[in-house]
CSV table of C-alpha atoms and ligand atoms in Angstrom, one decimal:
chain,number,residue,atom,x,y,z
A,10,MET,CA,81.2,125.4,90.0
A,11,ASN,CA,82.0,123.8,93.3
A,12,LYS,CA,81.3,120.3,93.5
A,13,LEU,CA,81.1,118.4,97.4
A,14,THR,CA,80.9,114.8,97.5
A,15,LEU,CA,80.9,112.5,100.8
A,16,LEU,CA,81.8,109.1,100.5
A,17,LYS,CA,80.6,107.9,103.8
A,18,ASN,CA,81.4,105.3,107.1
A,19,ALA,CA,84.1,103.8,105.3
A,20,GLY,CA,85.1,100.7,107.4
A,21,GLN,CA,89.2,101.3,106.6
A,22,ILE,CA,90.7,104.0,104.5
A,23,VAL,CA,93.9,102.3,103.2
A,24,THR,CA,95.4,106.2,102.6
A,25,VAL,CA,99.2,104.9,102.0
A,26,ASP,CA,100.4,108.3,102.3
A,27,SER,CA,103.8,108.9,101.3
A,28,ASN,CA,104.1,112.0,103.8
A,29,GLY,CA,104.1,114.0,101.0
A,30,GLN,CA,107.3,112.0,99.2
A,31,GLY,CA,106.1,109.9,96.1
A,32,PHE,CA,106.6,106.5,97.3
A,33,LEU,CA,107.7,104.4,99.6
A,34,ARG,CA,111.0,102.8,100.0
A,35,GLY,CA,112.1,99.3,101.2
A,36,LYS,CA,110.7,98.9,104.9
A,37,ASN,CA,108.5,102.1,104.6
A,38,MET,CA,106.4,100.0,102.1
A,39,SER,CA,104.1,98.1,104.9
A,40,ARG,CA,103.2,101.5,106.5
A,41,LEU,CA,99.7,101.6,105.3
A,42,TYR,CA,98.6,104.9,107.8
A,43,VAL,CA,95.0,103.0,107.8
A,44,LEU,CA,91.6,105.3,108.6
A,45,GLU,CA,89.3,103.3,110.3
A,46,ASN,CA,85.7,105.0,110.8
A,47,ARG,CA,85.9,107.7,108.7
A,48,SER,CA,84.5,109.0,106.0
A,49,VAL,CA,86.4,111.4,102.8
A,50,VAL,CA,85.3,114.2,101.7
A,51,ILE,CA,86.2,115.4,97.7
A,52,GLU,CA,86.0,119.1,96.5
A,53,ASN,CA,86.4,119.5,92.8
A,54,GLY,CA,87.9,116.0,92.6
A,55,LEU,CA,90.3,116.5,94.8
A,56,ILE,CA,90.6,114.9,98.5
A,57,LYS,CA,89.9,117.9,101.0
A,58,ASP,CA,89.4,116.2,104.0
A,59,PHE,CA,88.4,112.5,106.0
A,60,PRO,CA,86.5,113.3,108.7
A,61,LEU,CA,84.7,111.5,111.5
A,62,SER,CA,81.9,110.0,110.3
A,63,ALA,CA,79.8,110.2,112.9
A,64,ALA,CA,80.3,113.8,113.0
A,65,THR,CA,79.8,114.9,109.8
A,66,VAL,CA,77.1,117.2,109.1
A,67,GLU,CA,75.7,115.9,105.9
A,68,SER,CA,73.3,119.4,104.5
A,69,LYS,CA,76.0,120.8,102.9
A,70,PHE,CA,77.1,118.1,100.2
A,71,ASP,CA,76.0,117.7,96.8
A,72,GLU,CA,76.5,114.5,96.8
A,73,ILE,CA,75.9,112.1,99.1
A,74,ILE,CA,77.4,107.6,98.7
A,75,ASP,CA,77.1,105.5,101.3
A,76,ILE,CA,79.8,103.1,101.3
A,77,ASP,CA,78.5,100.5,104.6
A,78,GLY,CA,81.8,100.2,106.3
A,79,LYS,CA,83.5,99.0,103.2
A,80,VAL,CA,87.6,99.5,102.6
A,81,VAL,CA,88.4,102.7,100.8
A,82,LEU,CA,92.3,102.7,98.7
A,83,PRO,CA,93.6,104.1,96.5
A,84,GLY,CA,92.3,104.2,92.8
A,85,LEU,CA,94.4,100.4,91.8
A,86,ILE,CA,97.8,101.7,89.1
A,87,ASP,CA,98.5,99.2,86.7
A,88,CYS,CA,102.1,100.4,85.6
A,89,HIS,CA,103.3,98.5,83.2
A,90,THR,CA,100.8,96.2,80.1
A,91,HIS,CA,100.9,95.6,77.1
A,92,THR,CA,96.7,96.0,76.5
A,93,ALA,CA,96.9,97.4,73.0
A,94,PHE,CA,96.9,94.1,71.1
A,95,ALA,CA,95.4,92.4,68.8
A,96,GLY,CA,95.1,88.7,67.9
A,97,SER,CA,95.3,85.5,70.0
A,98,ARG,CA,98.6,83.8,70.7
A,99,ALA,CA,96.7,80.6,72.2
A,100,ASN,CA,98.6,78.0,69.9
A,101,GLU,CA,101.7,78.9,71.4
A,102,PHE,CA,100.5,78.6,74.7
A,103,ARG,CA,99.7,75.0,73.5
A,104,GLN,CA,103.2,74.8,72.8
A,105,LYS,CA,104.2,75.8,75.7
A,106,LEU,CA,102.3,73.6,77.9
A,107,ALA,CA,104.1,71.3,75.8
A,108,GLY,CA,107.4,72.1,77.0
A,109,VAL,CA,108.4,74.5,74.0
A,110,SER,CA,110.2,77.9,76.1
A,111,TYR,CA,109.6,81.1,75.2
A,112,GLU,CA,112.2,82.1,73.8
A,113,GLU,CA,112.4,79.2,71.8
A,114,ILE,CA,108.8,80.3,70.3
A,115,ALA,CA,110.5,84.0,69.8
A,116,LYS,CA,113.5,82.3,67.8
A,117,GLN,CA,111.3,80.6,65.6
A,118,GLY,CA,109.0,83.7,64.2
A,119,GLY,CA,106.4,84.1,66.7
A,120,GLY,CA,106.0,85.5,70.1
A,121,ILE,CA,106.1,88.8,69.3
A,122,ASN,CA,106.1,88.9,65.9
A,123,ALA,CA,102.8,86.6,65.8
A,124,THR,CA,101.0,89.7,67.4
A,125,VAL,CA,102.8,92.6,65.3
A,126,GLU,CA,101.6,90.2,62.2
A,127,ALA,CA,98.0,90.7,63.6
A,128,VAL,CA,98.6,94.2,64.6
A,129,ARG,CA,99.4,95.2,61.4
A,130,LYS,CA,96.0,93.7,59.7
A,131,SER,CA,94.4,95.6,62.0
A,132,SER,CA,93.0,98.8,61.4
A,133,PHE,CA,92.5,101.8,64.1
A,134,GLU,CA,88.7,101.0,64.0
A,135,GLU,CA,89.4,97.7,64.6
A,136,LEU,CA,91.6,98.0,67.6
A,137,VAL,CA,90.3,100.5,69.3
A,138,LYS,CA,87.0,98.0,69.3
A,139,ILE,CA,89.6,94.9,70.9
A,140,VAL,CA,90.9,96.8,73.7
A,141,LYS,CA,87.8,98.7,74.8
A,142,PRO,CA,87.0,95.9,77.2
A,143,ARG,CA,90.2,95.3,78.5
A,144,ILE,CA,90.1,99.1,79.6
A,145,ASP,CA,86.3,98.7,81.4
A,146,TYR,CA,87.8,95.4,82.9
A,147,PHE,CA,91.0,97.2,84.0
A,148,ILE,CA,88.2,99.8,85.5
A,149,SER,CA,86.2,97.3,86.9
A,150,GLN,CA,89.0,96.2,88.9
A,151,GLY,CA,89.4,99.3,90.2
A,152,VAL,CA,91.8,100.6,88.1
A,153,THR,CA,92.5,104.9,87.7
A,154,THR,CA,95.7,105.4,86.0
A,155,LEU,CA,96.6,101.8,83.7
A,156,GLU,CA,99.7,102.1,81.4
A,157,ILE,CA,100.0,101.3,78.0
A,158,LYS,CA,103.0,100.3,75.5
A,159,SER,CA,103.1,100.4,71.9
A,160,GLY,CA,105.6,97.7,70.4
A,161,TYR,CA,103.5,95.5,67.9
A,162,GLY,CA,103.5,98.0,65.0
A,163,LEU,CA,107.2,98.5,64.8
A,164,SER,CA,107.0,99.8,61.5
A,165,TYR,CA,106.9,103.5,60.7
A,166,TYR,CA,103.3,103.6,59.9
A,167,ASP,CA,102.1,100.6,62.8
A,168,GLU,CA,103.5,102.0,65.6
A,169,ILE,CA,102.3,105.5,64.9
A,170,LYS,CA,99.4,103.6,64.5
A,171,LEU,CA,99.1,101.9,67.5
A,172,LEU,CA,99.6,104.7,69.7
A,173,GLN,CA,97.3,107.3,67.8
A,174,VAL,CA,95.1,104.4,69.5
A,175,ILE,CA,96.5,104.6,73.0
A,176,ASN,CA,95.7,108.0,72.6
A,177,HIS,CA,92.3,107.8,71.2
A,178,LEU,CA,91.5,105.8,74.4
A,179,LYS,CA,92.7,108.2,76.8
A,180,SER,CA,90.9,110.9,75.2
A,181,ILE,CA,87.8,108.8,75.6
A,182,TYR,CA,87.9,107.1,79.1
A,183,PRO,CA,87.7,108.6,82.2
A,184,ILE,CA,91.3,106.9,83.7
A,185,ASP,CA,94.5,108.2,82.9
A,186,ILE,CA,95.9,106.8,80.1
A,187,VAL,CA,99.4,106.6,80.3
A,188,PRO,CA,100.9,105.6,76.6
A,189,THR,CA,104.8,104.5,76.1
A,190,PHE,CA,106.4,104.2,73.2
A,191,LEU,CA,108.0,100.6,72.4
A,192,GLY,CA,108.7,100.7,68.9
A,193,ALA,CA,112.1,98.7,70.2
A,194,HIS,CA,110.3,95.7,71.1
A,195,THR,CA,112.0,93.2,69.3
A,196,TYR,CA,113.1,93.5,65.6
A,197,PRO,CA,110.8,93.0,63.0
A,198,PRO,CA,111.2,90.4,60.3
A,199,GLU,CA,112.0,92.8,57.4
A,200,TYR,CA,115.1,94.7,60.1
A,201,LYS,CA,116.4,90.8,61.1
A,202,ASN,CA,119.0,91.3,59.0
A,203,GLU,CA,119.2,95.3,59.2
A,204,HIS,CA,119.8,96.2,62.8
A,205,GLY,CA,121.4,99.2,62.1
A,206,LYS,CA,118.5,100.7,60.0
A,207,TYR,CA,115.9,99.4,62.2
A,208,LEU,CA,118.1,101.5,64.9
A,209,GLU,CA,118.0,104.6,62.8
A,210,LEU,CA,114.4,104.4,62.2
A,211,LEU,CA,114.0,104.4,65.6
A,212,THR,CA,116.2,106.6,66.4
A,213,GLU,CA,115.9,109.5,62.8
A,214,ASN,CA,112.0,109.3,62.9
A,215,LEU,CA,110.0,107.9,65.0
A,216,ILE,CA,111.3,108.8,68.3
A,217,PRO,CA,111.1,112.6,67.0
A,218,TYR,CA,107.7,111.7,65.7
A,219,VAL,CA,106.2,110.3,68.6
A,220,ALA,CA,107.9,113.2,71.0
A,221,GLU,CA,106.8,116.3,68.8
A,222,ASN,CA,103.2,115.1,68.3
A,223,LYS,CA,103.2,114.0,72.2
A,224,LEU,CA,101.7,110.8,71.4
A,225,ALA,CA,103.8,108.8,74.4
A,226,GLU,CA,105.0,110.2,77.9
A,227,PHE,CA,107.2,107.7,78.0
A,228,CYS,CA,110.1,105.1,75.5
A,229,ASP,CA,110.4,101.6,77.0
A,230,ALA,CA,112.7,98.9,75.6
A,231,PHE,CA,113.1,95.4,75.1
A,232,CYS,CA,116.7,94.4,76.2
A,233,GLU,CA,117.2,90.4,75.5
A,234,THR,CA,119.2,88.7,73.5
A,235,THR,CA,116.4,88.1,71.4
A,236,ALA,CA,115.7,91.6,71.3
A,237,PHE,CA,118.1,94.5,72.0
A,238,SER,CA,121.0,95.1,73.6
A,239,ALA,CA,122.5,97.1,76.0
A,240,GLU,CA,124.4,99.1,73.8
A,241,GLU,CA,121.6,99.0,70.8
A,242,SER,CA,119.1,100.1,73.6
A,243,GLU,CA,121.1,102.7,75.3
A,244,VAL,CA,120.7,104.0,71.9
A,245,ILE,CA,117.7,104.1,71.5
A,246,LEU,CA,117.1,105.7,75.4
A,247,LYS,CA,119.5,108.3,74.9
A,248,ALA,CA,117.6,109.3,71.7
A,249,ALA,CA,114.6,109.5,73.6
A,250,LYS,CA,115.8,111.3,76.3
A,251,LYS,CA,116.9,114.3,74.0
A,252,ASN,CA,113.8,114.1,72.5
A,253,GLY,CA,112.0,114.9,75.7
A,254,LEU,CA,110.3,111.0,76.3
A,255,LYS,CA,111.0,109.8,79.8
A,256,ILE,CA,112.4,106.3,80.1
A,257,LYS,CA,111.2,102.5,81.1
A,258,LEU,CA,113.4,99.3,79.8
A,259,HIS,CA,112.5,96.0,80.5
A,260,THR,CA,116.1,94.4,81.7
A,261,GLU,CA,116.9,91.3,83.0
A,262,GLN,CA,114.0,89.3,82.3
A,263,PHE,CA,115.8,85.9,80.8
A,264,ASN,CA,119.0,86.7,80.1
A,265,SER,CA,121.7,89.3,82.3
A,266,ILE,CA,123.5,90.8,79.5
A,267,GLY,CA,124.1,95.3,80.8
A,268,GLY,CA,120.7,96.5,80.0
A,269,LEU,CA,120.1,97.3,83.7
A,270,ASP,CA,123.5,99.4,84.1
A,271,VAL,CA,121.8,101.7,80.9
A,272,ALA,CA,119.2,102.3,82.7
A,273,LEU,CA,120.4,103.1,85.9
A,274,LYS,CA,123.2,105.6,83.8
A,275,LEU,CA,120.2,107.3,82.2
A,276,ASP,CA,118.3,107.7,85.3
A,277,ALA,CA,115.0,105.6,83.7
A,278,VAL,CA,112.2,106.3,85.9
A,279,SER,CA,111.3,102.3,86.2
A,280,VAL,CA,113.6,99.1,85.4
A,281,ASP,CA,111.2,96.4,84.6
A,282,HIS,CA,110.9,92.6,85.1
A,283,LEU,CA,114.4,91.9,87.0
A,284,GLU,CA,113.6,88.1,87.6
A,285,VAL,CA,117.2,87.5,86.7
A,286,VAL,CA,118.8,90.5,88.5
A,287,LYS,CA,122.2,89.3,90.0
A,288,GLU,CA,122.3,89.7,93.4
A,289,SER,CA,125.4,92.3,93.0
A,290,ASP,CA,123.2,94.7,91.3
A,291,ILE,CA,120.0,94.6,94.5
A,292,ARG,CA,121.8,97.0,95.8
A,293,LYS,CA,122.0,99.5,93.1
A,294,ILE,CA,118.5,99.4,92.2
A,295,ALA,CA,118.0,100.0,96.2
A,296,THR,CA,120.6,103.2,96.2
A,297,SER,CA,119.0,104.3,93.3
A,298,ASP,CA,115.1,106.3,92.5
A,299,ALA,CA,114.6,103.8,89.8
A,300,VAL,CA,110.8,102.3,90.8
A,301,ALA,CA,112.6,98.4,90.3
A,302,VAL,CA,108.7,96.5,88.5
A,303,LEU,CA,107.9,93.0,89.2
A,304,LEU,CA,105.8,91.3,87.3
A,305,PRO,CA,105.1,87.7,89.1
A,306,GLY,CA,102.4,87.2,86.1
A,307,VAL,CA,105.4,86.6,83.7
A,308,SER,CA,106.7,83.9,86.2
A,309,PHE,CA,103.4,82.4,86.6
A,310,PHE,CA,102.4,81.9,83.1
A,311,LEU,CA,105.9,81.0,81.7
A,312,ASP,CA,106.9,78.9,85.0
A,313,TYR,CA,109.6,80.0,85.9
A,314,GLY,CA,111.8,82.0,88.8
A,315,TYR,CA,109.9,85.0,90.2
A,316,ALA,CA,112.0,88.1,90.7
A,317,PRO,CA,113.4,88.3,93.7
A,318,ALA,CA,111.0,91.3,95.9
A,319,ARG,CA,112.0,90.5,99.2
A,320,LYS,CA,115.6,90.9,99.0
A,321,LEU,CA,115.2,94.2,96.8
A,322,ILE,CA,112.5,95.6,99.4
A,323,ASP,CA,114.8,93.8,102.5
A,324,ALA,CA,117.7,96.5,100.7
A,325,ASN,CA,115.4,99.5,100.1
A,326,ALA,CA,114.5,99.6,96.7
A,327,ILE,CA,111.6,101.3,95.5
A,328,VAL,CA,109.2,98.4,93.9
A,329,ALA,CA,106.4,98.3,92.1
A,330,ILE,CA,103.9,95.2,90.7
A,331,SER,CA,102.3,94.7,87.6
A,332,THR,CA,99.9,92.5,85.2
A,333,ASP,CA,102.4,93.3,82.1
A,334,PHE,CA,99.0,92.2,80.4
A,335,ASN,CA,100.0,91.1,77.1
A,336,PRO,CA,99.2,88.2,74.6
A,337,GLY,CA,102.6,85.7,74.9
A,338,SER,CA,104.5,85.9,78.6
A,339,SER,CA,101.1,87.2,81.4
A,340,HIS,CA,97.8,86.4,79.4
A,341,ILE,CA,96.4,88.5,82.7
A,342,PRO,CA,94.6,91.4,82.9
A,343,ASN,CA,93.6,90.6,86.8
A,344,LEU,CA,96.0,93.0,89.4
A,345,ASN,CA,94.5,91.1,92.1
A,346,LEU,CA,95.9,88.1,91.2
A,347,ILE,CA,98.8,89.3,90.7
A,348,MET,CA,98.9,90.9,94.2
A,349,SER,CA,98.3,87.6,95.2
A,350,LEU,CA,101.0,85.7,93.3
A,351,ALA,CA,103.3,88.6,95.1
A,352,ALA,CA,102.6,87.7,98.8
A,353,LEU,CA,102.1,83.6,97.8
A,354,LYS,CA,105.3,83.5,95.2
A,355,MET,CA,107.4,86.4,96.0
A,356,GLU,CA,107.0,86.7,99.6
A,357,MET,CA,105.6,90.4,100.4
A,358,THR,CA,103.2,91.3,102.3
A,359,ILE,CA,99.6,92.4,101.7
A,360,GLU,CA,100.7,95.7,102.8
A,361,GLU,CA,103.7,95.6,100.6
A,362,THR,CA,101.4,94.5,97.5
A,363,ILE,CA,99.7,97.2,98.3
A,364,SER,CA,101.9,99.8,97.7
A,365,ALA,CA,103.1,98.3,95.0
A,366,VAL,CA,99.8,99.2,92.6
A,367,THR,CA,99.2,102.1,94.7
A,368,ILE,CA,101.9,105.2,95.4
A,369,ASN,CA,105.0,102.7,93.9
A,370,ALA,CA,103.2,102.3,91.2
A,371,ALA,CA,102.1,105.9,90.4
A,372,LYS,CA,106.4,106.8,91.0
A,373,ALA,CA,106.7,104.5,87.9
A,374,LEU,CA,104.4,106.9,86.3
A,375,GLY,CA,105.7,110.1,86.5
A,376,VAL,CA,102.3,110.6,88.4
A,377,GLN,CA,103.1,109.8,91.9
A,378,GLU,CA,102.3,114.2,93.3
A,379,LYS,CA,98.2,114.1,92.7
A,380,ARG,CA,98.4,110.2,92.2
A,381,GLY,CA,98.3,106.7,94.1
A,382,SER,CA,98.0,108.0,98.0
A,383,LEU,CA,95.0,109.8,100.1
A,384,GLU,CA,96.3,112.7,100.8
A,385,ILE,CA,94.7,116.1,101.5
A,386,GLY,CA,94.9,118.0,98.5
A,387,LYS,CA,95.7,115.2,95.6
A,388,ALA,CA,93.1,113.8,92.9
A,389,ALA,CA,90.6,111.4,94.8
A,390,ASP,CA,90.8,108.1,93.0
A,391,LEU,CA,89.4,105.3,94.7
A,392,ALA,CA,88.5,101.7,94.7
A,393,VAL,CA,86.0,100.7,97.2
A,394,PHE,CA,86.1,96.8,98.2
A,395,GLY,CA,83.2,94.7,99.6
A,396,ALA,CA,85.3,93.9,102.5
A,397,GLU,CA,85.3,93.9,106.1
A,398,GLU,CA,89.2,94.4,105.9
A,399,TYR,CA,92.0,95.1,103.6
A,400,SER,CA,94.1,92.0,103.5
A,401,GLU,CA,90.2,90.3,102.4
A,402,ILE,CA,91.0,91.9,98.6
A,403,VAL,CA,94.5,89.7,98.6
A,404,TYR,CA,93.6,86.7,100.6
A,405,ASN,CA,90.8,86.3,97.4
A,406,VAL,CA,92.6,84.9,95.6
A,407,GLY,CA,91.9,86.2,91.1
A,408,THR,CA,88.8,87.7,93.3
A,409,ASN,CA,87.5,90.7,92.2
A,410,LEU,CA,86.2,92.8,95.1
A,411,ASN,CA,86.2,96.0,93.8
A,412,GLU,CA,82.4,97.5,94.0
A,413,MET,CA,82.9,101.0,92.7
A,414,THR,CA,85.7,102.9,90.9
A,415,ILE,CA,85.9,106.9,91.3
A,416,LYS,CA,88.0,108.8,89.2
A,417,ASN,CA,88.6,112.5,90.1
A,418,GLY,CA,85.8,112.4,92.8
A,419,ASN,CA,83.2,110.9,89.6
A,420,VAL,CA,81.7,107.1,90.0
A,421,ILE,CA,83.2,106.0,86.8
A,422,TYR,CA,81.8,102.2,87.7
A,423,GLU,CA,79.4,100.6,90.6
A,424,ARG,CA,79.0,96.8,90.6
A,425,ARG,CA,75.9,96.3,89.7
A,426,ASP,CA,74.7,92.9,91.1
B,20,NIG,O1,106.8,92.2,78.5
B,20,NIG,N1,109.2,91.0,77.5
B,20,NIG,C1,109.0,91.4,76.6
B,20,NIG,N2,107.6,91.9,76.6
B,20,NIG,C2,106.4,91.5,77.3
B,20,NIG,C3,106.4,89.8,76.6
B,20,NIG,C4,105.5,90.7,75.1
B,20,NIG,C5,104.6,89.4,73.7
B,20,NIG,O2,105.0,87.6,74.3
B,20,NIG,O3,104.6,89.6,73.2
B,20,NIG,C6,106.8,91.5,78.6
B,20,NIG,O4,107.2,90.2,78.8
B,21,FE,FE1,106.5,93.7,79.1
């Protein structure tokens, strides 16, 4: 059945139109193409037109939503999260506040492996129950596409359990949930002295199972001194590609140990973190098609240096930003705060922060042809913000101005107060 919806009286429609390219690179990240005093016509979940509000005949619509001068953005995309975790690491937070470093905590058996213990103890049903309110919170912020990684099971059984939880949530929520396999998050305690065996479990058993059963779209790894070397990351990512998974890499977070070259060589869709990326490597990223996914919440939470967003954008890179929501290094599920941090701490302009959570985040998840910008023919994924002007969104630090989330033309969240 044909469904025609009119979203009328937008004050601003921030289209982030990329002229069909599917990303905005370098200085183009500042080009948002804002339409004023227009409406959005949605037909069967797709954007059909942006008529002048004054010139619209209303009688032909099945549904009319008056947004009364507010600001419309493409539905936000959080392209790097570890939302599926159990337990709390408030004790580590306390240690961190007392001066113990994240890496030190990891070496003492805390960190990622502390969450692994909690996830292993939790059933499928318990995990679903824990994760649901987090997804609801993302939706309330205007998020319409959310990536969620595994990586806290780290055994054959528990990684699959976690991916099944993510896939179950994907099937019951109206937003797009993109599952990423992160079995290479760190070595679990039982393989502490048997790295070869764990690599074998990943490449011979888990990756083929995950790919064959379509439990994930991406495979990711953590290339770091406390986790996987560049050589090990290469083995893992190559196996993932061979099995038909797209790839990403956590790299240059605390140490630059060769992960970036591996990811670029294997055509990773994104290279994530980059807090300590070498000056001489910025060009390599900027001349590639990989999206640089920057995570300012981690630098804020762990109180160390920020990734060089300004230099990357000035060098012509495709930059996205994301919460990296996780229990240890960015216990921050607030994408609005991340946008403001990017502006305040990474010298990004307001326009660049918006491109970074829409079209470029879409590219980091491979959904840029359908989502991430408001263009005729693309999916009607929208967020309506209670503001007169889009700069208010970033200026209101940590405050959720989203009042309505629309996915594929359907209202899936409406603020009531
Ligand atoms: O992206 N870097 C590795 N993984 C996460 C942290 C996960 C954790 O501490 O639980 C990150 O920062
Ligand atoms: Fe991460």
